[in-house]
PDB file of C-alpha atoms in Angstrom:
ATOM      1  CA  UNK A   1     -15.347 -12.262  22.069  1.00  0.00           C
ATOM      2  CA  UNK A   2     -13.158 -15.356  22.117  1.00  0.00           C
ATOM      3  CA  UNK A   3      -9.964 -14.844  20.122  1.00  0.00           C
ATOM      4  CA  UNK A   4      -9.310 -16.904  17.008  1.00  0.00           C
ATOM      5  CA  UNK A   5      -5.953 -18.523  17.762  1.00  0.00           C
ATOM      6  CA  UNK A   6      -5.938 -20.609  14.564  1.00  0.00           C
ATOM      7  CA  UNK A   7      -4.648 -17.706  12.471  1.00  0.00           C
ATOM      8  CA  UNK A   8      -2.577 -15.511  14.759  1.00  0.00           C
ATOM      9  CA  UNK A   9      -1.405 -12.184  13.352  1.00  0.00           C
ATOM     10  CA  UNK A  10       2.086 -10.974  14.259  1.00  0.00           C
ATOM     11  CA  UNK A  11       2.864  -7.259  14.530  1.00  0.00           C
ATOM     12  CA  UNK A  12       6.593  -6.637  14.290  1.00  0.00           C
ATOM     13  CA  UNK A  13       7.319  -3.331  15.988  1.00  0.00           C
ATOM     14  CA  UNK A  14       4.180  -3.878  17.994  1.00  0.00           C
ATOM     15  CA  UNK A  15       5.399  -1.804  20.937  1.00  0.00           C
ATOM     16  CA  UNK A  16       5.219   1.433  18.918  1.00  0.00           C
ATOM     17  CA  UNK A  17       2.100   3.654  18.661  1.00  0.00           C
ATOM     18  CA  UNK A  18       0.894   2.240  15.320  1.00  0.00           C
ATOM     19  CA  UNK A  19       1.531  -1.350  16.341  1.00  0.00           C
ATOM     20  CA  UNK A  20      -0.235  -0.951  19.673  1.00  0.00           C
ATOM     21  CA  UNK A  21      -3.271   0.625  18.025  1.00  0.00           C
ATOM     22  CA  UNK A  22      -3.519  -2.193  15.495  1.00  0.00           C
ATOM     23  CA  UNK A  23      -3.148  -4.789  18.248  1.00  0.00           C
ATOM     24  CA  UNK A  24      -6.013  -3.218  20.189  1.00  0.00           C
ATOM     25  CA  UNK A  25      -8.303  -3.024  17.162  1.00  0.00           C
ATOM     26  CA  UNK A  26      -7.570  -6.576  16.022  1.00  0.00           C
ATOM     27  CA  UNK A  27      -7.874  -8.099  19.489  1.00  0.00           C
ATOM     28  CA  UNK A  28     -11.145  -6.239  19.993  1.00  0.00           C
ATOM     29  CA  UNK A  29     -12.363  -7.883  16.769  1.00  0.00           C
ATOM     30  CA  UNK A  30     -11.479 -11.341  18.110  1.00  0.00           C
ATOM     31  CA  UNK A  31      -8.151 -11.807  16.339  1.00  0.00           C
ATOM     32  CA  UNK A  32      -5.248 -13.400  18.222  1.00  0.00           C
ATOM     33  CA  UNK A  33      -2.284 -10.991  18.139  1.00  0.00           C
ATOM     34  CA  UNK A  34       1.378 -11.457  19.005  1.00  0.00           C
ATOM     35  CA  UNK A  35       3.645  -8.439  19.345  1.00  0.00           C
ATOM     36  CA  UNK A  36       7.202  -8.848  18.136  1.00  0.00           C
ATOM     37  CA  UNK A  37      10.092  -6.708  19.365  1.00  0.00           C
ATOM     38  CA  UNK A  38      13.865  -6.768  19.560  1.00  0.00           C
ATOM     39  CA  UNK A  39      13.217  -6.711  23.316  1.00  0.00           C
ATOM     40  CA  UNK A  40      10.862  -9.621  24.147  1.00  0.00           C
ATOM     41  CA  UNK A  41      10.368  -8.391  27.717  1.00  0.00           C
ATOM     42  CA  UNK A  42       9.153  -5.026  26.436  1.00  0.00           C
ATOM     43  CA  UNK A  43       6.815  -6.862  24.074  1.00  0.00           C
ATOM     44  CA  UNK A  44       5.377  -8.929  26.924  1.00  0.00           C
ATOM     45  CA  UNK A  45       4.941  -5.871  29.116  1.00  0.00           C
ATOM     46  CA  UNK A  46       3.243  -3.961  26.289  1.00  0.00           C
ATOM     47  CA  UNK A  47       0.909  -6.880  25.582  1.00  0.00           C
ATOM     48  CA  UNK A  48      -0.208  -7.034  29.209  1.00  0.00           C
ATOM     49  CA  UNK A  49      -0.824  -3.288  29.224  1.00  0.00           C
ATOM     50  CA  UNK A  50      -2.941  -3.490  26.072  1.00  0.00           C
ATOM     51  CA  UNK A  51      -5.005  -6.392  27.408  1.00  0.00           C
ATOM     52  CA  UNK A  52      -5.779  -4.290  30.485  1.00  0.00           C
ATOM     53  CA  UNK A  53      -7.338  -1.656  28.208  1.00  0.00           C
ATOM     54  CA  UNK A  54      -9.815  -4.122  26.722  1.00  0.00           C
ATOM     55  CA  UNK A  55     -13.046  -5.049  28.466  1.00  0.00           C
ATOM     56  CA  UNK A  56     -13.123  -8.480  26.832  1.00  0.00           C
ATOM     57  CA  UNK A  57     -11.315 -10.835  29.205  1.00  0.00           C
ATOM     58  CA  UNK A  58     -10.803 -13.308  26.361  1.00  0.00           C
ATOM     59  CA  UNK A  59      -8.870 -10.836  24.180  1.00  0.00           C
ATOM     60  CA  UNK A  60      -5.621 -12.512  23.141  1.00  0.00           C
ATOM     61  CA  UNK A  61      -2.488 -10.346  22.930  1.00  0.00           C
ATOM     62  CA  UNK A  62       0.941 -11.740  23.729  1.00  0.00           C
ATOM     63  CA  UNK A  63       4.499 -10.498  23.301  1.00  0.00           C
ATOM     64  CA  UNK A  64       7.806 -12.114  22.357  1.00  0.00           C
ATOM     65  CA  UNK A  65      10.913 -11.566  20.262  1.00  0.00           C
ATOM     66  CA  UNK A  66      10.340 -10.514  16.679  1.00  0.00           C
ATOM     67  CA  UNK A  67      11.719 -13.837  15.443  1.00  0.00           C
ATOM     68  CA  UNK A  68       9.424 -15.889  17.691  1.00  0.00           C
ATOM     69  CA  UNK A  69       6.452 -13.669  16.843  1.00  0.00           C
ATOM     70  CA  UNK A  70       7.033 -14.179  13.122  1.00  0.00           C
ATOM     71  CA  UNK A  71       7.161 -17.927  13.613  1.00  0.00           C
ATOM     72  CA  UNK A  72       4.008 -17.828  15.760  1.00  0.00           C
ATOM     73  CA  UNK A  73       2.007 -16.026  13.075  1.00  0.00           C
ATOM     74  CA  UNK A  74      -0.458 -17.928  10.957  1.00  0.00           C
ATOM     75  CA  UNK A  75      -0.054 -16.413   7.499  1.00  0.00           C
ATOM     76  CA  UNK A  76      -0.026 -12.646   8.122  1.00  0.00           C
ATOM     77  CA  UNK A  77       2.880 -10.649   9.559  1.00  0.00           C
ATOM     78  CA  UNK A  78       2.483  -6.869   9.894  1.00  0.00           C
ATOM     79  CA  UNK A  79       5.669  -4.792   9.785  1.00  0.00           C
ATOM     80  CA  UNK A  80       5.349  -1.592  11.847  1.00  0.00           C
ATOM     81  CA  UNK A  81       8.880  -0.388  12.498  1.00  0.00           C
ATOM     82  CA  UNK A  82      10.547   2.981  11.869  1.00  0.00           C
ATOM     83  CA  UNK A  83      11.704   3.356   8.279  1.00  0.00           C
ATOM     84  CA  UNK A  84      15.326   3.461   9.436  1.00  0.00           C
ATOM     85  CA  UNK A  85      14.955  -0.115  10.731  1.00  0.00           C
ATOM     86  CA  UNK A  86      12.910  -1.439   7.807  1.00  0.00           C
ATOM     87  CA  UNK A  87      15.520  -3.216   5.696  1.00  0.00           C
ATOM     88  CA  UNK A  88      17.607  -4.610   8.547  1.00  0.00           C
ATOM     89  CA  UNK A  89      14.486  -6.014  10.213  1.00  0.00           C
ATOM     90  CA  UNK A  90      13.330  -7.702   7.013  1.00  0.00           C
ATOM     91  CA  UNK A  91      16.785  -9.118   6.340  1.00  0.00           C
ATOM     92  CA  UNK A  92      16.704 -10.741   9.777  1.00  0.00           C
ATOM     93  CA  UNK A  93      13.180 -12.094   9.391  1.00  0.00           C
ATOM     94  CA  UNK A  94      13.288 -13.141   5.729  1.00  0.00           C
ATOM     95  CA  UNK A  95      13.925 -16.875   6.341  1.00  0.00           C
ATOM     96  CA  UNK A  96      11.007 -16.963   8.801  1.00  0.00           C
ATOM     97  CA  UNK A  97       8.582 -15.284   6.393  1.00  0.00           C
ATOM     98  CA  UNK A  98       8.539 -18.152   3.904  1.00  0.00           C
ATOM     99  CA  UNK A  99       4.936 -19.311   3.501  1.00  0.00           C
ATOM    100  CA  UNK A 100       3.550 -16.090   5.011  1.00  0.00           C
ATOM    101  CA  UNK A 101       2.354 -12.697   3.732  1.00  0.00           C
ATOM    102  CA  UNK A 102       4.156  -9.537   4.828  1.00  0.00           C
ATOM    103  CA  UNK A 103       1.860  -6.566   5.425  1.00  0.00           C
ATOM    104  CA  UNK A 104       4.144  -3.544   5.142  1.00  0.00           C
ATOM    105  CA  UNK A 105       2.713  -0.375   6.726  1.00  0.00           C
ATOM    106  CA  UNK A 106       5.992   1.581   6.846  1.00  0.00           C
ATOM    107  CA  UNK A 107       6.176   5.087   5.334  1.00  0.00           C
ATOM    108  CA  UNK A 108       9.549   6.620   4.355  1.00  0.00           C
ATOM    109  CA  UNK A 109       9.129   9.885   6.258  1.00  0.00           C
ATOM    110  CA  UNK A 110      12.056  12.247   5.897  1.00  0.00           C
ATOM    111  CA  UNK A 111      14.411  12.306   8.914  1.00  0.00           C
ATOM    112  CA  UNK A 112      13.343  15.127  11.198  1.00  0.00           C
ATOM    113  CA  UNK A 113      10.504  16.181   8.894  1.00  0.00           C
ATOM    114  CA  UNK A 114       7.269  14.152   9.008  1.00  0.00           C
ATOM    115  CA  UNK A 115       5.750  16.510   6.424  1.00  0.00           C
ATOM    116  CA  UNK A 116       7.895  14.991   3.665  1.00  0.00           C
ATOM    117  CA  UNK A 117       8.954  11.609   2.343  1.00  0.00           C
ATOM    118  CA  UNK A 118      12.221  10.353   0.900  1.00  0.00           C
ATOM    119  CA  UNK A 119      11.136   7.547  -1.389  1.00  0.00           C
ATOM    120  CA  UNK A 120      13.601   4.661  -1.762  1.00  0.00           C
ATOM    121  CA  UNK A 121      15.298   3.795  -5.034  1.00  0.00           C
ATOM    122  CA  UNK A 122      12.733   1.055  -5.717  1.00  0.00           C
ATOM    123  CA  UNK A 123       9.948   3.662  -5.750  1.00  0.00           C
ATOM    124  CA  UNK A 124       8.257   2.826  -2.452  1.00  0.00           C
ATOM    125  CA  UNK A 125       8.852   0.948   0.783  1.00  0.00           C
ATOM    126  CA  UNK A 126       6.405  -1.733  -0.332  1.00  0.00           C
ATOM    127  CA  UNK A 127       8.353  -2.335  -3.523  1.00  0.00           C
ATOM    128  CA  UNK A 128      11.652  -2.323  -1.615  1.00  0.00           C
ATOM    129  CA  UNK A 129      10.309  -5.025   0.692  1.00  0.00           C
ATOM    130  CA  UNK A 130       9.182  -7.147  -2.248  1.00  0.00           C
ATOM    131  CA  UNK A 131      12.613  -6.889  -3.870  1.00  0.00           C
ATOM    132  CA  UNK A 132      14.376  -7.714  -0.608  1.00  0.00           C
ATOM    133  CA  UNK A 133      12.186 -10.744   0.143  1.00  0.00           C
ATOM    134  CA  UNK A 134      11.851 -12.050  -3.401  1.00  0.00           C
ATOM    135  CA  UNK A 135       8.747 -12.987  -5.346  1.00  0.00           C
ATOM    136  CA  UNK A 136       7.994 -16.111  -3.290  1.00  0.00           C
ATOM    137  CA  UNK A 137       7.006 -14.037  -0.232  1.00  0.00           C
ATOM    138  CA  UNK A 138       4.031 -11.792  -1.077  1.00  0.00           C
ATOM    139  CA  UNK A 139       4.245  -8.216   0.205  1.00  0.00           C
ATOM    140  CA  UNK A 140       1.076  -6.185   0.665  1.00  0.00           C
ATOM    141  CA  UNK A 141       1.225  -2.463   1.364  1.00  0.00           C
ATOM    142  CA  UNK A 142      -1.577  -1.225   3.623  1.00  0.00           C
ATOM    143  CA  UNK A 143      -2.565   0.982   6.580  1.00  0.00           C
ATOM    144  CA  UNK A 144      -0.180   3.767   5.586  1.00  0.00           C
ATOM    145  CA  UNK A 145      -2.631   6.638   6.034  1.00  0.00           C
ATOM    146  CA  UNK A 146      -4.431   5.929   9.319  1.00  0.00           C
ATOM    147  CA  UNK A 147      -3.437   7.891  12.420  1.00  0.00           C
ATOM    148  CA  UNK A 148      -1.924   5.979  15.335  1.00  0.00           C
ATOM    149  CA  UNK A 149      -3.990   8.123  17.696  1.00  0.00           C
ATOM    150  CA  UNK A 150      -7.138   7.112  15.820  1.00  0.00           C
ATOM    151  CA  UNK A 151      -6.208   3.426  16.077  1.00  0.00           C
ATOM    152  CA  UNK A 152      -5.595   3.690  19.817  1.00  0.00           C
ATOM    153  CA  UNK A 153      -8.873   5.519  20.555  1.00  0.00           C
ATOM    154  CA  UNK A 154     -11.286   2.617  20.919  1.00  0.00           C
ATOM    155  CA  UNK A 155     -14.121   4.982  21.828  1.00  0.00           C
ATOM    156  CA  UNK A 156     -14.381   5.926  18.134  1.00  0.00           C
ATOM    157  CA  UNK A 157     -14.519   3.919  14.912  1.00  0.00           C
ATOM    158  CA  UNK A 158     -11.643   4.181  12.456  1.00  0.00           C
ATOM    159  CA  UNK A 159     -12.435   7.335  10.493  1.00  0.00           C
ATOM    160  CA  UNK A 160     -10.920   6.465   7.128  1.00  0.00           C
ATOM    161  CA  UNK A 161     -10.757   3.897   4.359  1.00  0.00           C
ATOM    162  CA  UNK A 162      -7.651   1.789   3.758  1.00  0.00           C
ATOM    163  CA  UNK A 163      -5.879   1.536   0.394  1.00  0.00           C
ATOM    164  CA  UNK A 164      -4.227  -1.841  -0.183  1.00  0.00           C
ATOM    165  CA  UNK A 165      -1.689  -2.654  -2.883  1.00  0.00           C
ATOM    166  CA  UNK A 166       0.543  -5.539  -3.909  1.00  0.00           C
ATOM    167  CA  UNK A 167       1.319  -7.928  -6.749  1.00  0.00           C
ATOM    168  CA  UNK A 168      -0.457 -10.998  -5.304  1.00  0.00           C
ATOM    169  CA  UNK A 169      -4.247 -10.751  -5.508  1.00  0.00           C
ATOM    170  CA  UNK A 170      -4.974 -13.573  -3.058  1.00  0.00           C
ATOM    171  CA  UNK A 171      -2.641 -12.029  -0.488  1.00  0.00           C
ATOM    172  CA  UNK A 172      -4.346  -8.661  -0.904  1.00  0.00           C
ATOM    173  CA  UNK A 173      -7.764 -10.218  -0.385  1.00  0.00           C
ATOM    174  CA  UNK A 174      -6.612 -11.854   2.862  1.00  0.00           C
ATOM    175  CA  UNK A 175      -5.235  -8.556   4.125  1.00  0.00           C
ATOM    176  CA  UNK A 176      -8.387  -6.677   3.127  1.00  0.00           C
ATOM    177  CA  UNK A 177     -10.524  -9.205   4.997  1.00  0.00           C
ATOM    178  CA  UNK A 178      -8.379  -8.710   8.114  1.00  0.00           C
ATOM    179  CA  UNK A 179      -8.639  -4.914   7.877  1.00  0.00           C
ATOM    180  CA  UNK A 180     -12.405  -5.023   7.510  1.00  0.00           C
ATOM    181  CA  UNK A 181     -12.651  -6.966  10.771  1.00  0.00           C
ATOM    182  CA  UNK A 182     -11.621  -3.683  12.404  1.00  0.00           C
ATOM    183  CA  UNK A 183     -14.807  -2.051  11.123  1.00  0.00           C
ATOM    184  CA  UNK A 184     -13.445  -0.046   8.218  1.00  0.00           C
ATOM    185  CA  UNK A 185     -13.417  -0.453   4.441  1.00  0.00           C
ATOM    186  CA  UNK A 186     -10.405  -1.661   2.461  1.00  0.00           C
ATOM    187  CA  UNK A 187      -9.953  -1.079  -1.261  1.00  0.00           C
ATOM    188  CA  UNK A 188      -7.703  -2.874  -3.743  1.00  0.00           C
ATOM    189  CA  UNK A 189      -5.588   0.028  -5.028  1.00  0.00           C
ATOM    190  CA  UNK A 190      -3.569  -1.976  -7.540  1.00  0.00           C
ATOM    191  CA  UNK A 191      -0.092  -3.444  -7.830  1.00  0.00           C
ATOM    192  CA  UNK A 192       2.839  -2.719  -5.534  1.00  0.00           C
ATOM    193  CA  UNK A 193       3.866   0.367  -7.510  1.00  0.00           C
ATOM    194  CA  UNK A 194       0.664   2.070  -6.331  1.00  0.00           C
ATOM    195  CA  UNK A 195       2.421   2.364  -2.973  1.00  0.00           C
ATOM    196  CA  UNK A 196       4.431   5.231  -4.463  1.00  0.00           C
ATOM    197  CA  UNK A 197       1.274   7.334  -4.331  1.00  0.00           C
ATOM    198  CA  UNK A 198      -0.275   5.812  -1.199  1.00  0.00           C
ATOM    199  CA  UNK A 199       2.816   6.176   0.995  1.00  0.00           C
ATOM    200  CA  UNK A 200       3.277   9.756  -0.216  1.00  0.00           C
ATOM    201  CA  UNK A 201      -0.215  10.707   1.018  1.00  0.00           C
ATOM    202  CA  UNK A 202       0.849  10.297   4.656  1.00  0.00           C
ATOM    203  CA  UNK A 203       3.011  13.440   4.957  1.00  0.00           C
ATOM    204  CA  UNK A 204       0.245  15.437   3.274  1.00  0.00           C
ATOM    205  CA  UNK A 205      -2.193  14.263   5.939  1.00  0.00           C
ATOM    206  CA  UNK A 206       0.337  15.053   8.655  1.00  0.00           C
ATOM    207  CA  UNK A 207       0.778  18.548   7.243  1.00  0.00           C
ATOM    208  CA  UNK A 208      -2.988  19.124   7.215  1.00  0.00           C
ATOM    209  CA  UNK A 209      -3.493  17.642  10.658  1.00  0.00           C
ATOM    210  CA  UNK A 210      -0.961  19.953  12.294  1.00  0.00           C
ATOM    211  CA  UNK A 211      -1.977  23.052  10.336  1.00  0.00           C
ATOM    212  CA  UNK A 212      -3.452  25.909  12.362  1.00  0.00           C
ATOM    213  CA  UNK A 213      -5.688  26.647   9.378  1.00  0.00           C
ATOM    214  CA  UNK A 214      -7.403  23.237   9.556  1.00  0.00           C
ATOM    215  CA  UNK A 215     -10.024  22.881  12.319  1.00  0.00           C
ATOM    216  CA  UNK A 216      -9.386  19.175  13.019  1.00  0.00           C
ATOM    217  CA  UNK A 217      -6.607  16.648  13.475  1.00  0.00           C
ATOM    218  CA  UNK A 218      -6.021  12.910  12.952  1.00  0.00           C
ATOM    219  CA  UNK A 219      -7.927  12.982   9.657  1.00  0.00           C
ATOM    220  CA  UNK A 220      -7.663  10.183   7.108  1.00  0.00           C
ATOM    221  CA  UNK A 221      -8.827   9.656   3.550  1.00  0.00           C
ATOM    222  CA  UNK A 222     -12.214   8.388   2.463  1.00  0.00           C
ATOM    223  CA  UNK A 223     -13.302   6.916  -0.876  1.00  0.00           C
ATOM    224  CA  UNK A 224     -16.659   8.608  -1.458  1.00  0.00           C
ATOM    225  CA  UNK A 225     -19.254   7.032  -3.775  1.00  0.00           C
ATOM    226  CA  UNK A 226     -21.649   9.279  -5.705  1.00  0.00           C
ATOM    227  CA  UNK A 227     -24.594  10.498  -3.656  1.00  0.00           C
ATOM    228  CA  UNK A 228     -27.101   9.742  -6.426  1.00  0.00           C
TER     229      UNK A 228
END
């Protein structure tokens, strides 16, 4: 499938497990992806490695610095960095995000304990990002509850639905359309304050997925319609 280079998506922190999985899924769906990293050489190397995993020779994944990747993006920039780097990364990129939508997938997992969260003063990471960037740059919270291992396993479809929240409806719709290109369903879960609940689901899933009493791992959440 020939990549659509007219609306490139940037993934900041794209060399991490979550970022790499998203890059693979989006490139497989024909989306042009640029990985952004503090180390542009690592980003380039990661991009080449990901392209080698895809059978489509026209898949478009490139790597560069996080500043250049943000500038190269069309209108969507995905932030996939550790929580400890969240605010400093956004402070650096803020001037380059004008006219774009930030898709914040970061979860405030407790240091040394992925089975718990330490929610920021604003209530959620999504809300913190919106405060930091100001109202003129829409922030959409999404993809908090999907396993990185699931994203990277292209032999299987994504096994969960995606809850999307934010204060700008048009921005949410654009993000939902992008997510659904990866073959899963996205739901509008409300305003940015909904991220307080959505982000907090992640450590619960982690707890279940590593429990010896649960006969599976890498589970997600599914919105189930009535059977009748």
